Amino acid sequence: MRAEHRLAAIRRALADEGVPAMLVTAVSNMRYLTGFDGVFDDGINAACLVTSEHARFYTDARYSEAAQAAAGGTPWTVRQTSGSMYIDICRELQAEGVTEIAIESSVPYGRFKFISEQFVGSVRVTDGLIEKIRQVKEAAEIERIQEAARLTDAAFEHVLGFIRPGLTELEVALELEIWMRANGSEGVAFAPIVASGPNSSRPHATVTGRTIERGDFVKMDFGACVGGYRADMTRTVVVGVPSERQREVYAAVLEANEAGLAAVRGGAAARDVDAAARNVLAARGLGDAFTHGVGHGVGLDIHELPTLNAQSRDVLRTGSVVTVEPGVYLEGTFGVRIEDLVVVEEAGCRVLTRSPKELIQLD
Ligand SMILES: [Mn+2]
């Protein structure tokens, strides 16, 4: 069912572009189009070909048994290739009289060059065709994201009882990962960020061997992954008693997070959500310390459409799943970010992240 629905959507998009065929090789896009579970890994050698009549999935012997099983009852035909997949595809297209194909703008240049040389006809680069379809989630996709968010919340609750002065950031990050994987997460949505003390002023800090000390903020950005779908959450906690400045900044970021959440609804301009959060921080003299956009779409990829920042021209659509994650980063001192994952609804949003947001003090 989902495969039919998604194929119909991409075929409409191709008809709008006036191109008769599309070759898809980005893993998340292939996973979405086929709906195959249990086939894809990061190293997969595969391609999807969609024309008005055909939907073919090409892969090699390492993946073909799993692909054949997953394709049962779907419109997809699996072709096992042994030599160059792209030569096989170009030959088949030529035999079918197809003289123009679309490829994704993410295709590496070497592959683009090879396909252009092999294909008899013109190769057109398209941008975001499938990504735009993916930004509105089906109910079953939202269920998977919700389950990933639930596991993420549970991991946070667990790690609150684990963090103590004397542990390193690496030990906390590993504990988050072990807990999520032991409790049903497929790997992790992305490598967890655990940034303590002055390291927390780096929005995407790398995890270090720094030892957590009393008085530190500990900023944790992490997520579980369920059925290919990801969750994304950030919480910042304090070890010991916070300073007055830590309290003030934390309160400002929390207010910005809530203002951002209040601005989310179907039809809202993404940049207005960014502005709602940014204005709160600017009014407290912290505008320059909020150095990234307020959020992004989440799904099969951790960062996908729509983009929520000051320059974005995206409009939020009902059924998108997005983050709202303002932060304040004071170089060499500390940083705070509070990130929730939400489903965009017609009149507002449904917050999937349930973890508490008041400043948590750990002893
Ligand atoms: Mn995020």
mmCIF file of C-alpha atoms and ligand atoms in Angstrom:
data_model
loop_
_atom_site.group_PDB
_atom_site.id
_atom_site.type_symbol
_atom_site.label_atom_id
_atom_site.label_comp_id
_atom_site.label_asym_id
_atom_site.label_seq_id
_atom_site.Cartn_x
_atom_site.Cartn_y
_atom_site.Cartn_z
ATOM 1 C CA MET A 1 0.000 0.000 0.000
ATOM 2 C CA ARG A 2 2.630 2.508 1.047
ATOM 3 C CA ALA A 3 4.742 1.620 -1.999
ATOM 4 C CA GLU A 4 1.812 2.289 -4.383
ATOM 5 C CA HIS A 5 1.021 5.588 -2.714
ATOM 6 C CA ARG A 6 4.644 6.763 -2.780
ATOM 7 C CA LEU A 7 5.173 5.664 -6.391
ATOM 8 C CA ALA A 8 2.077 7.592 -7.424
ATOM 9 C CA ALA A 9 3.471 10.703 -5.723
ATOM 10 C CA ILE A 10 6.867 10.489 -7.426
ATOM 11 C CA ARG A 11 5.233 9.795 -10.785
ATOM 12 C CA ARG A 12 3.136 12.961 -10.401
ATOM 13 C CA ALA A 13 6.310 14.900 -9.556
ATOM 14 C CA LEU A 14 8.076 13.467 -12.627
ATOM 15 C CA ALA A 15 5.108 14.357 -14.838
ATOM 16 C CA ASP A 16 5.256 17.926 -13.460
ATOM 17 C CA GLU A 17 8.981 18.050 -14.290
ATOM 18 C CA GLY A 18 8.272 16.646 -17.750
ATOM 19 C CA VAL A 19 10.779 13.814 -17.368
ATOM 20 C CA PRO A 20 9.834 10.187 -18.119
ATOM 21 C CA ALA A 21 12.158 8.318 -15.736
ATOM 22 C CA MET A 22 14.102 8.794 -12.541
ATOM 23 C CA LEU A 23 17.096 6.964 -11.149
ATOM 24 C CA VAL A 24 17.220 7.144 -7.344
ATOM 25 C CA THR A 25 20.353 6.213 -5.407
ATOM 26 C CA ALA A 26 20.200 8.181 -2.120
ATOM 27 C CA VAL A 27 19.660 5.474 0.518
ATOM 28 C CA SER A 28 16.899 7.265 2.457
ATOM 29 C CA ASN A 29 15.041 8.023 -0.766
ATOM 30 C CA MET A 30 15.285 4.389 -1.912
ATOM 31 C CA ARG A 31 14.132 3.212 1.486
ATOM 32 C CA TYR A 32 11.176 5.590 1.341
ATOM 33 C CA LEU A 33 10.143 4.795 -2.229
ATOM 34 C CA THR A 34 10.287 1.022 -1.835
ATOM 35 C CA GLY A 35 9.091 0.854 1.770
ATOM 36 C CA PHE A 36 11.402 -2.169 2.128
ATOM 37 C CA ASP A 37 12.351 -3.003 5.707
ATOM 38 C CA GLY A 38 15.392 -5.107 6.540
ATOM 39 C CA VAL A 39 17.222 -4.442 3.270
ATOM 40 C CA PHE A 40 19.133 -1.181 3.563
ATOM 41 C CA ASP A 41 22.403 -0.450 5.285
ATOM 42 C CA ASP A 42 24.740 2.491 4.838
ATOM 43 C CA GLY A 43 26.936 0.584 2.415
ATOM 44 C CA ILE A 44 24.194 -0.818 0.185
ATOM 45 C CA ASN A 45 24.893 -1.069 -3.533
ATOM 46 C CA ALA A 46 21.476 -0.422 -5.072
ATOM 47 C CA ALA A 47 19.432 1.821 -7.334
ATOM 48 C CA CYS A 48 15.729 2.406 -7.917
ATOM 49 C CA LEU A 49 14.377 3.148 -11.342
ATOM 50 C CA VAL A 50 10.918 4.656 -11.694
ATOM 51 C CA THR A 51 9.163 5.210 -15.004
ATOM 52 C CA SER A 52 5.467 5.658 -15.700
ATOM 53 C CA GLU A 53 5.172 1.855 -16.121
ATOM 54 C CA HIS A 54 8.010 0.301 -14.165
ATOM 55 C CA ALA A 55 9.425 0.314 -10.659
ATOM 56 C CA ARG A 56 12.667 -1.648 -10.578
ATOM 57 C CA PHE A 57 15.074 -2.189 -7.706
ATOM 58 C CA TYR A 58 18.621 -3.117 -8.711
ATOM 59 C CA THR A 59 21.076 -4.595 -6.267
ATOM 60 C CA ASP A 60 23.788 -7.236 -6.048
ATOM 61 C CA ALA A 61 23.791 -10.751 -4.594
ATOM 62 C CA ARG A 62 24.517 -9.539 -1.065
ATOM 63 C CA TYR A 63 21.107 -7.866 -0.814
ATOM 64 C CA SER A 64 18.927 -9.576 -3.379
ATOM 65 C CA GLU A 65 17.402 -12.292 -1.150
ATOM 66 C CA ALA A 66 16.263 -9.702 1.405
ATOM 67 C CA ALA A 67 15.049 -7.408 -1.386
ATOM 68 C CA GLN A 68 13.052 -10.197 -3.077
ATOM 69 C CA ALA A 69 11.363 -10.989 0.236
ATOM 70 C CA ALA A 70 10.570 -7.335 0.946
ATOM 71 C CA ALA A 71 9.256 -6.741 -2.583
ATOM 72 C CA GLY A 72 6.586 -9.437 -2.302
ATOM 73 C CA GLY A 73 3.132 -7.915 -2.766
ATOM 74 C CA THR A 74 4.560 -4.539 -3.891
ATOM 75 C CA PRO A 75 4.822 -3.067 -7.402
ATOM 76 C CA TRP A 76 8.625 -3.399 -7.257
ATOM 77 C CA THR A 77 10.593 -5.821 -9.420
ATOM 78 C CA VAL A 78 14.008 -6.801 -8.081
ATOM 79 C CA ARG A 79 16.910 -7.167 -10.537
ATOM 80 C CA GLN A 80 20.102 -8.777 -9.305
ATOM 81 C CA THR A 81 23.113 -7.297 -11.046
ATOM 82 C CA SER A 82 26.588 -8.759 -11.156
ATOM 83 C CA GLY A 83 28.623 -6.278 -13.178
ATOM 84 C CA SER A 84 28.042 -2.540 -13.346
ATOM 85 C CA MET A 85 24.521 -1.745 -12.212
ATOM 86 C CA TYR A 86 24.511 1.529 -14.141
ATOM 87 C CA ILE A 87 25.465 -0.127 -17.423
ATOM 88 C CA ASP A 88 22.583 -2.619 -16.967
ATOM 89 C CA ILE A 89 20.140 0.183 -16.179
ATOM 90 C CA CYS A 90 21.209 2.297 -19.164
ATOM 91 C CA ARG A 91 20.893 -0.683 -21.526
ATOM 92 C CA GLU A 92 17.397 -1.501 -20.294
ATOM 93 C CA LEU A 93 16.287 2.109 -20.634
ATOM 94 C CA GLN A 94 17.658 2.273 -24.149
ATOM 95 C CA ALA A 95 15.772 -0.931 -25.070
ATOM 96 C CA GLU A 96 12.595 0.643 -23.704
ATOM 97 C CA GLY A 97 13.119 3.803 -25.745
ATOM 98 C CA VAL A 98 13.649 6.148 -22.774
ATOM 99 C CA THR A 99 15.783 9.099 -23.856
ATOM 100 C CA GLU A 100 15.740 11.298 -20.767
ATOM 101 C CA ILE A 101 16.278 10.502 -17.089
ATOM 102 C CA ALA A 102 16.348 12.491 -13.910
ATOM 103 C CA ILE A 103 18.960 11.854 -11.233
ATOM 104 C CA GLU A 104 19.326 13.358 -7.769
ATOM 105 C CA SER A 105 21.556 16.359 -7.124
ATOM 106 C CA SER A 106 23.228 14.342 -4.334
ATOM 107 C CA VAL A 107 24.760 11.889 -6.836
ATOM 108 C CA PRO A 108 28.568 12.008 -6.582
ATOM 109 C CA TYR A 109 30.206 13.678 -9.568
ATOM 110 C CA GLY A 110 32.063 10.542 -10.702
ATOM 111 C CA ARG A 111 28.835 8.544 -10.833
ATOM 112 C CA PHE A 112 27.051 11.375 -12.653
ATOM 113 C CA LYS A 113 29.828 11.440 -15.250
ATOM 114 C CA PHE A 114 29.692 7.653 -15.690
ATOM 115 C CA ILE A 115 25.896 7.600 -16.117
ATOM 116 C CA SER A 116 26.057 10.535 -18.539
ATOM 117 C CA GLU A 117 28.586 8.599 -20.653
ATOM 118 C CA GLN A 118 26.625 5.331 -20.590
ATOM 119 C CA PHE A 119 23.115 6.692 -21.091
ATOM 120 C CA VAL A 120 22.002 7.359 -24.653
ATOM 121 C CA GLY A 121 19.969 10.496 -24.113
ATOM 122 C CA SER A 122 19.975 13.355 -21.643
ATOM 123 C CA VAL A 123 20.503 13.213 -17.905
ATOM 124 C CA ARG A 124 18.757 15.876 -15.873
ATOM 125 C CA VAL A 125 19.732 16.753 -12.305
ATOM 126 C CA THR A 126 16.771 17.315 -9.977
ATOM 127 C CA ASP A 127 16.823 18.687 -6.476
ATOM 128 C CA GLY A 128 14.637 17.550 -3.603
ATOM 129 C CA LEU A 129 11.904 15.831 -5.626
ATOM 130 C CA ILE A 130 11.516 12.917 -3.207
ATOM 131 C CA GLU A 131 12.627 14.916 -0.170
ATOM 132 C CA LYS A 132 9.645 17.252 -0.684
ATOM 133 C CA ILE A 133 7.271 14.281 -0.734
ATOM 134 C CA ARG A 134 8.932 12.825 2.373
ATOM 135 C CA GLN A 135 8.365 15.945 4.435
ATOM 136 C CA VAL A 136 4.679 15.100 4.951
ATOM 137 C CA LYS A 137 4.572 11.905 6.986
ATOM 138 C CA GLU A 138 2.035 9.095 6.827
ATOM 139 C CA ALA A 139 0.449 7.947 10.107
ATOM 140 C CA ALA A 140 2.639 4.825 10.193
ATOM 141 C CA GLU A 141 5.777 6.934 9.832
ATOM 142 C CA ILE A 142 4.701 9.183 12.700
ATOM 143 C CA GLU A 143 4.110 6.091 14.856
ATOM 144 C CA ARG A 144 7.700 4.985 14.324
ATOM 145 C CA ILE A 145 9.064 8.442 15.119
ATOM 146 C CA GLN A 146 6.873 8.569 18.221
ATOM 147 C CA GLU A 147 8.249 5.221 19.389
ATOM 148 C CA ALA A 148 11.813 6.490 18.768
ATOM 149 C CA ALA A 149 10.971 9.626 20.811
ATOM 150 C CA ARG A 150 9.562 7.489 23.625
ATOM 151 C CA LEU A 151 12.801 5.477 23.790
ATOM 152 C CA THR A 152 14.787 8.732 23.744
ATOM 153 C CA ASP A 153 12.794 10.055 26.706
ATOM 154 C CA ALA A 154 13.322 6.796 28.577
ATOM 155 C CA ALA A 155 17.084 6.952 27.900
ATOM 156 C CA PHE A 156 17.167 10.470 29.325
ATOM 157 C CA GLU A 157 15.379 9.373 32.467
ATOM 158 C CA HIS A 158 17.883 6.543 32.815
ATOM 159 C CA VAL A 159 20.950 8.727 32.286
ATOM 160 C CA LEU A 160 19.812 11.241 34.926
ATOM 161 C CA GLY A 161 20.458 8.509 37.487
ATOM 162 C CA PHE A 162 23.843 7.734 35.937
ATOM 163 C CA ILE A 163 25.501 11.176 35.603
ATOM 164 C CA ARG A 164 27.693 12.213 38.526
ATOM 165 C CA PRO A 165 30.834 14.300 38.987
ATOM 166 C CA GLY A 166 33.911 12.323 38.005
ATOM 167 C CA LEU A 167 32.415 10.636 34.939
ATOM 168 C CA THR A 168 33.650 11.670 31.515
ATOM 169 C CA GLU A 169 31.525 12.888 28.612
ATOM 170 C CA LEU A 170 32.506 9.709 26.735
ATOM 171 C CA GLU A 171 31.182 7.512 29.537
ATOM 172 C CA VAL A 172 27.832 9.336 29.557
ATOM 173 C CA ALA A 173 27.537 9.191 25.744
ATOM 174 C CA LEU A 174 28.299 5.468 25.769
ATOM 175 C CA GLU A 175 25.731 4.856 28.512
ATOM 176 C CA LEU A 176 23.057 6.641 26.440
ATOM 177 C CA GLU A 177 23.931 4.561 23.400
ATOM 178 C CA ILE A 178 24.046 1.243 25.276
ATOM 179 C CA TRP A 179 20.738 1.950 26.996
ATOM 180 C CA MET A 180 18.935 2.895 23.781
ATOM 181 C CA ARG A 181 20.272 -0.082 21.851
ATOM 182 C CA ALA A 182 19.538 -2.522 24.684
ATOM 183 C CA ASN A 183 15.968 -1.235 24.768
ATOM 184 C CA GLY A 184 15.060 -1.497 21.099
ATOM 185 C CA SER A 185 16.801 1.280 19.183
ATOM 186 C CA GLU A 186 18.401 0.302 15.851
ATOM 187 C CA GLY A 187 21.837 1.746 16.481
ATOM 188 C CA VAL A 188 21.376 5.421 17.273
ATOM 189 C CA ALA A 189 19.753 8.220 15.270
ATOM 190 C CA PHE A 190 23.168 9.951 15.256
ATOM 191 C CA ALA A 191 26.247 9.865 17.462
ATOM 192 C CA PRO A 192 25.093 11.304 20.819
ATOM 193 C CA ILE A 193 26.499 14.680 21.848
ATOM 194 C CA VAL A 194 27.443 15.039 25.507
ATOM 195 C CA ALA A 195 29.152 18.379 26.189
ATOM 196 C CA SER A 196 30.027 19.485 29.703
ATOM 197 C CA GLY A 197 31.133 22.754 31.289
ATOM 198 C CA PRO A 198 32.856 25.075 28.778
ATOM 199 C CA ASN A 199 32.508 22.418 26.040
ATOM 200 C CA SER A 200 28.740 23.027 26.080
ATOM 201 C CA SER A 201 29.256 26.378 24.308
ATOM 202 C CA ARG A 202 29.940 24.438 21.094
ATOM 203 C CA PRO A 203 26.563 23.685 19.514
ATOM 204 C CA HIS A 204 27.721 20.400 17.947
ATOM 205 C CA ALA A 205 30.593 19.597 20.281
ATOM 206 C CA THR A 206 32.541 16.388 19.779
ATOM 207 C CA VAL A 207 32.416 14.138 22.826
ATOM 208 C CA THR A 208 35.655 14.277 24.816
ATOM 209 C CA GLY A 209 37.285 12.619 27.792
ATOM 210 C CA ARG A 210 36.603 15.713 29.905
ATOM 211 C CA THR A 211 35.555 14.873 33.453
ATOM 212 C CA ILE A 212 32.219 16.297 34.592
ATOM 213 C CA GLU A 213 32.603 18.639 37.558
ATOM 214 C CA ARG A 214 30.228 20.153 40.075
ATOM 215 C CA GLY A 215 28.729 23.365 38.669
ATOM 216 C CA ASP A 216 28.829 22.145 35.047
ATOM 217 C CA PHE A 217 26.041 22.311 32.580
ATOM 218 C CA VAL A 218 25.805 18.981 30.728
ATOM 219 C CA LYS A 219 24.187 19.361 27.319
ATOM 220 C CA MET A 220 22.983 16.106 25.758
ATOM 221 C CA ASP A 221 21.675 15.868 22.177
ATOM 222 C CA PHE A 222 20.715 12.348 21.120
ATOM 223 C CA GLY A 223 18.005 10.133 19.693
ATOM 224 C CA ALA A 224 16.866 6.571 19.145
ATOM 225 C CA CYS A 225 15.966 4.989 15.799
ATOM 226 C CA VAL A 226 12.954 2.706 15.203
ATOM 227 C CA GLY A 227 11.995 1.109 11.880
ATOM 228 C CA GLY A 228 14.434 3.441 10.126
ATOM 229 C CA TYR A 229 12.873 6.559 11.672
ATOM 230 C CA ARG A 230 14.791 8.831 13.992
ATOM 231 C CA ALA A 231 14.164 10.958 17.051
ATOM 232 C CA ASP A 232 16.096 14.057 18.108
ATOM 233 C CA MET A 233 16.131 15.654 21.548
ATOM 234 C CA THR A 234 18.390 17.956 23.536
ATOM 235 C CA ARG A 235 18.305 18.562 27.262
ATOM 236 C CA THR A 236 20.743 20.558 29.380
ATOM 237 C CA VAL A 237 21.083 19.695 33.063
ATOM 238 C CA VAL A 238 23.266 21.143 35.803
ATOM 239 C CA VAL A 239 25.456 19.128 38.152
ATOM 240 C CA GLY A 240 25.211 20.673 41.590
ATOM 241 C CA VAL A 241 23.816 24.136 42.228
ATOM 242 C CA PRO A 242 23.523 26.503 39.224
ATOM 243 C CA SER A 243 24.890 30.052 39.299
ATOM 244 C CA GLU A 244 22.527 33.006 38.872
ATOM 245 C CA ARG A 245 23.799 33.443 35.270
ATOM 246 C CA GLN A 246 23.164 29.762 34.486
ATOM 247 C CA ARG A 247 19.599 30.089 35.796
ATOM 248 C CA GLU A 248 18.949 33.248 33.761
ATOM 249 C CA VAL A 249 20.258 31.839 30.500
ATOM 250 C CA TYR A 250 18.443 28.546 31.009
ATOM 251 C CA ALA A 251 15.155 30.373 31.672
ATOM 252 C CA ALA A 252 15.620 32.459 28.512
ATOM 253 C CA VAL A 253 16.263 29.379 26.340
ATOM 254 C CA LEU A 254 13.248 27.606 27.816
ATOM 255 C CA GLU A 255 11.067 30.628 27.073
ATOM 256 C CA ALA A 256 12.423 30.715 23.503
ATOM 257 C CA ASN A 257 11.671 26.997 23.116
ATOM 258 C CA GLU A 258 8.095 27.555 24.263
ATOM 259 C CA ALA A 259 7.663 30.587 21.982
ATOM 260 C CA GLY A 260 8.934 28.503 19.054
ATOM 261 C CA LEU A 261 6.536 25.658 19.874
ATOM 262 C CA ALA A 262 3.639 28.110 20.090
ATOM 263 C CA ALA A 263 4.416 29.372 16.572
ATOM 264 C CA VAL A 264 4.306 25.915 14.936
ATOM 265 C CA ARG A 265 1.176 25.109 12.916
ATOM 266 C CA GLY A 266 0.313 23.959 9.406
ATOM 267 C CA GLY A 267 0.700 26.851 6.971
ATOM 268 C CA ALA A 268 3.123 28.832 9.165
ATOM 269 C CA ALA A 269 6.275 30.170 7.536
ATOM 270 C CA ALA A 270 9.270 28.246 8.918
ATOM 271 C CA ARG A 271 11.156 31.522 9.381
ATOM 272 C CA ASP A 272 8.371 32.829 11.626
ATOM 273 C CA VAL A 273 8.965 29.923 14.022
ATOM 274 C CA ASP A 274 12.647 30.826 14.023
ATOM 275 C CA ALA A 275 11.782 34.484 14.660
ATOM 276 C CA ALA A 276 9.431 33.633 17.539
ATOM 277 C CA ALA A 277 12.261 31.901 19.410
ATOM 278 C CA ARG A 278 14.950 34.367 18.334
ATOM 279 C CA ASN A 279 12.969 37.424 19.470
ATOM 280 C CA VAL A 280 12.759 36.069 23.027
ATOM 281 C CA LEU A 281 16.536 35.711 23.184
ATOM 282 C CA ALA A 282 17.207 39.039 21.438
ATOM 283 C CA ALA A 283 15.034 40.818 24.003
ATOM 284 C CA ARG A 284 17.410 39.500 26.698
ATOM 285 C CA GLY A 285 20.552 40.539 24.851
ATOM 286 C CA LEU A 286 21.233 36.923 23.857
ATOM 287 C CA GLY A 287 20.308 37.186 20.158
ATOM 288 C CA ASP A 288 23.921 36.946 18.952
ATOM 289 C CA ALA A 289 24.498 33.856 21.106
ATOM 290 C CA PHE A 290 21.817 31.870 19.215
ATOM 291 C CA THR A 291 23.988 30.925 16.273
ATOM 292 C CA HIS A 292 21.931 28.359 14.330
ATOM 293 C CA GLY A 293 18.423 27.902 12.965
ATOM 294 C CA VAL A 294 15.630 26.905 15.304
ATOM 295 C CA GLY A 295 14.960 23.503 13.769
ATOM 296 C CA HIS A 296 14.688 20.987 10.965
ATOM 297 C CA GLY A 297 12.545 18.155 9.714
ATOM 298 C CA VAL A 298 13.239 14.639 11.032
ATOM 299 C CA GLY A 299 12.340 11.255 9.555
ATOM 300 C CA LEU A 300 14.436 8.640 7.773
ATOM 301 C CA ASP A 301 17.223 11.240 7.964
ATOM 302 C CA ILE A 302 18.101 13.181 11.078
ATOM 303 C CA HIS A 303 18.114 16.430 9.092
ATOM 304 C CA GLU A 304 15.525 16.707 6.336
ATOM 305 C CA LEU A 305 12.922 19.144 5.050
ATOM 306 C CA PRO A 306 11.565 21.542 6.121
ATOM 307 C CA THR A 307 14.370 23.881 7.220
ATOM 308 C CA LEU A 308 13.518 26.232 10.080
ATOM 309 C CA ASN A 309 15.864 29.221 10.082
ATOM 310 C CA ALA A 310 15.790 32.960 9.417
ATOM 311 C CA GLN A 311 16.412 32.535 5.652
ATOM 312 C CA SER A 312 14.041 29.620 5.062
ATOM 313 C CA ARG A 313 11.289 29.970 2.490
ATOM 314 C CA ASP A 314 9.692 26.694 3.590
ATOM 315 C CA VAL A 315 6.102 26.617 4.781
ATOM 316 C CA LEU A 316 5.254 24.101 7.503
ATOM 317 C CA ARG A 317 2.874 21.411 6.359
ATOM 318 C CA THR A 318 0.473 19.435 8.494
ATOM 319 C CA GLY A 319 2.022 16.010 9.054
ATOM 320 C CA SER A 320 5.649 17.162 9.062
ATOM 321 C CA VAL A 321 7.815 16.238 12.038
ATOM 322 C CA VAL A 322 10.193 19.020 13.062
ATOM 323 C CA THR A 323 12.453 20.040 15.923
ATOM 324 C CA VAL A 324 12.269 23.268 17.920
ATOM 325 C CA GLU A 325 15.720 23.770 19.427
ATOM 326 C CA PRO A 326 16.871 27.254 20.371
ATOM 327 C CA GLY A 327 20.206 27.524 22.135
ATOM 328 C CA VAL A 328 22.511 30.088 23.696
ATOM 329 C CA TYR A 329 26.270 29.564 23.407
ATOM 330 C CA LEU A 330 28.660 31.704 25.448
ATOM 331 C CA GLU A 331 32.151 30.896 24.213
ATOM 332 C CA GLY A 332 34.488 29.569 26.873
ATOM 333 C CA THR A 333 31.727 29.686 29.511
ATOM 334 C CA PHE A 334 28.755 27.414 28.796
ATOM 335 C CA GLY A 335 25.907 26.690 26.427
ATOM 336 C CA VAL A 336 22.269 25.661 26.785
ATOM 337 C CA ARG A 337 19.974 24.073 24.216
ATOM 338 C CA ILE A 338 16.474 22.685 24.695
ATOM 339 C CA GLU A 339 15.130 20.652 21.787
ATOM 340 C CA ASP A 340 11.729 19.048 21.335
ATOM 341 C CA LEU A 341 10.406 16.929 18.487
ATOM 342 C CA VAL A 342 6.879 17.804 17.311
ATOM 343 C CA VAL A 343 4.286 16.807 14.740
ATOM 344 C CA VAL A 344 2.906 19.792 12.816
ATOM 345 C CA GLU A 345 -0.884 19.902 13.053
ATOM 346 C CA GLU A 346 -3.436 22.165 11.452
ATOM 347 C CA ALA A 347 -3.914 24.409 14.458
ATOM 348 C CA GLY A 348 -0.642 23.890 16.306
ATOM 349 C CA CYS A 349 1.615 20.982 17.104
ATOM 350 C CA ARG A 350 1.752 17.750 19.051
ATOM 351 C CA VAL A 351 4.910 17.507 21.130
ATOM 352 C CA LEU A 352 6.406 14.011 20.989
ATOM 353 C CA THR A 353 9.222 14.742 23.461
ATOM 354 C CA ARG A 354 7.910 14.222 26.994
ATOM 355 C CA SER A 355 11.080 14.744 29.057
ATOM 356 C CA PRO A 356 10.832 17.519 31.653
ATOM 357 C CA LYS A 357 12.155 20.950 30.744
ATOM 358 C CA GLU A 358 12.568 22.693 34.083
ATOM 359 C CA LEU A 359 16.250 22.977 35.042
ATOM 360 C CA ILE A 360 17.234 19.619 36.532
ATOM 361 C CA GLN A 361 19.929 19.712 39.230
ATOM 362 C CA LEU A 362 21.904 16.501 39.707
ATOM 363 C CA ASP A 363 24.001 15.919 42.813
HETATM 364 MN MN MN B 1 18.171 18.605 16.053
#
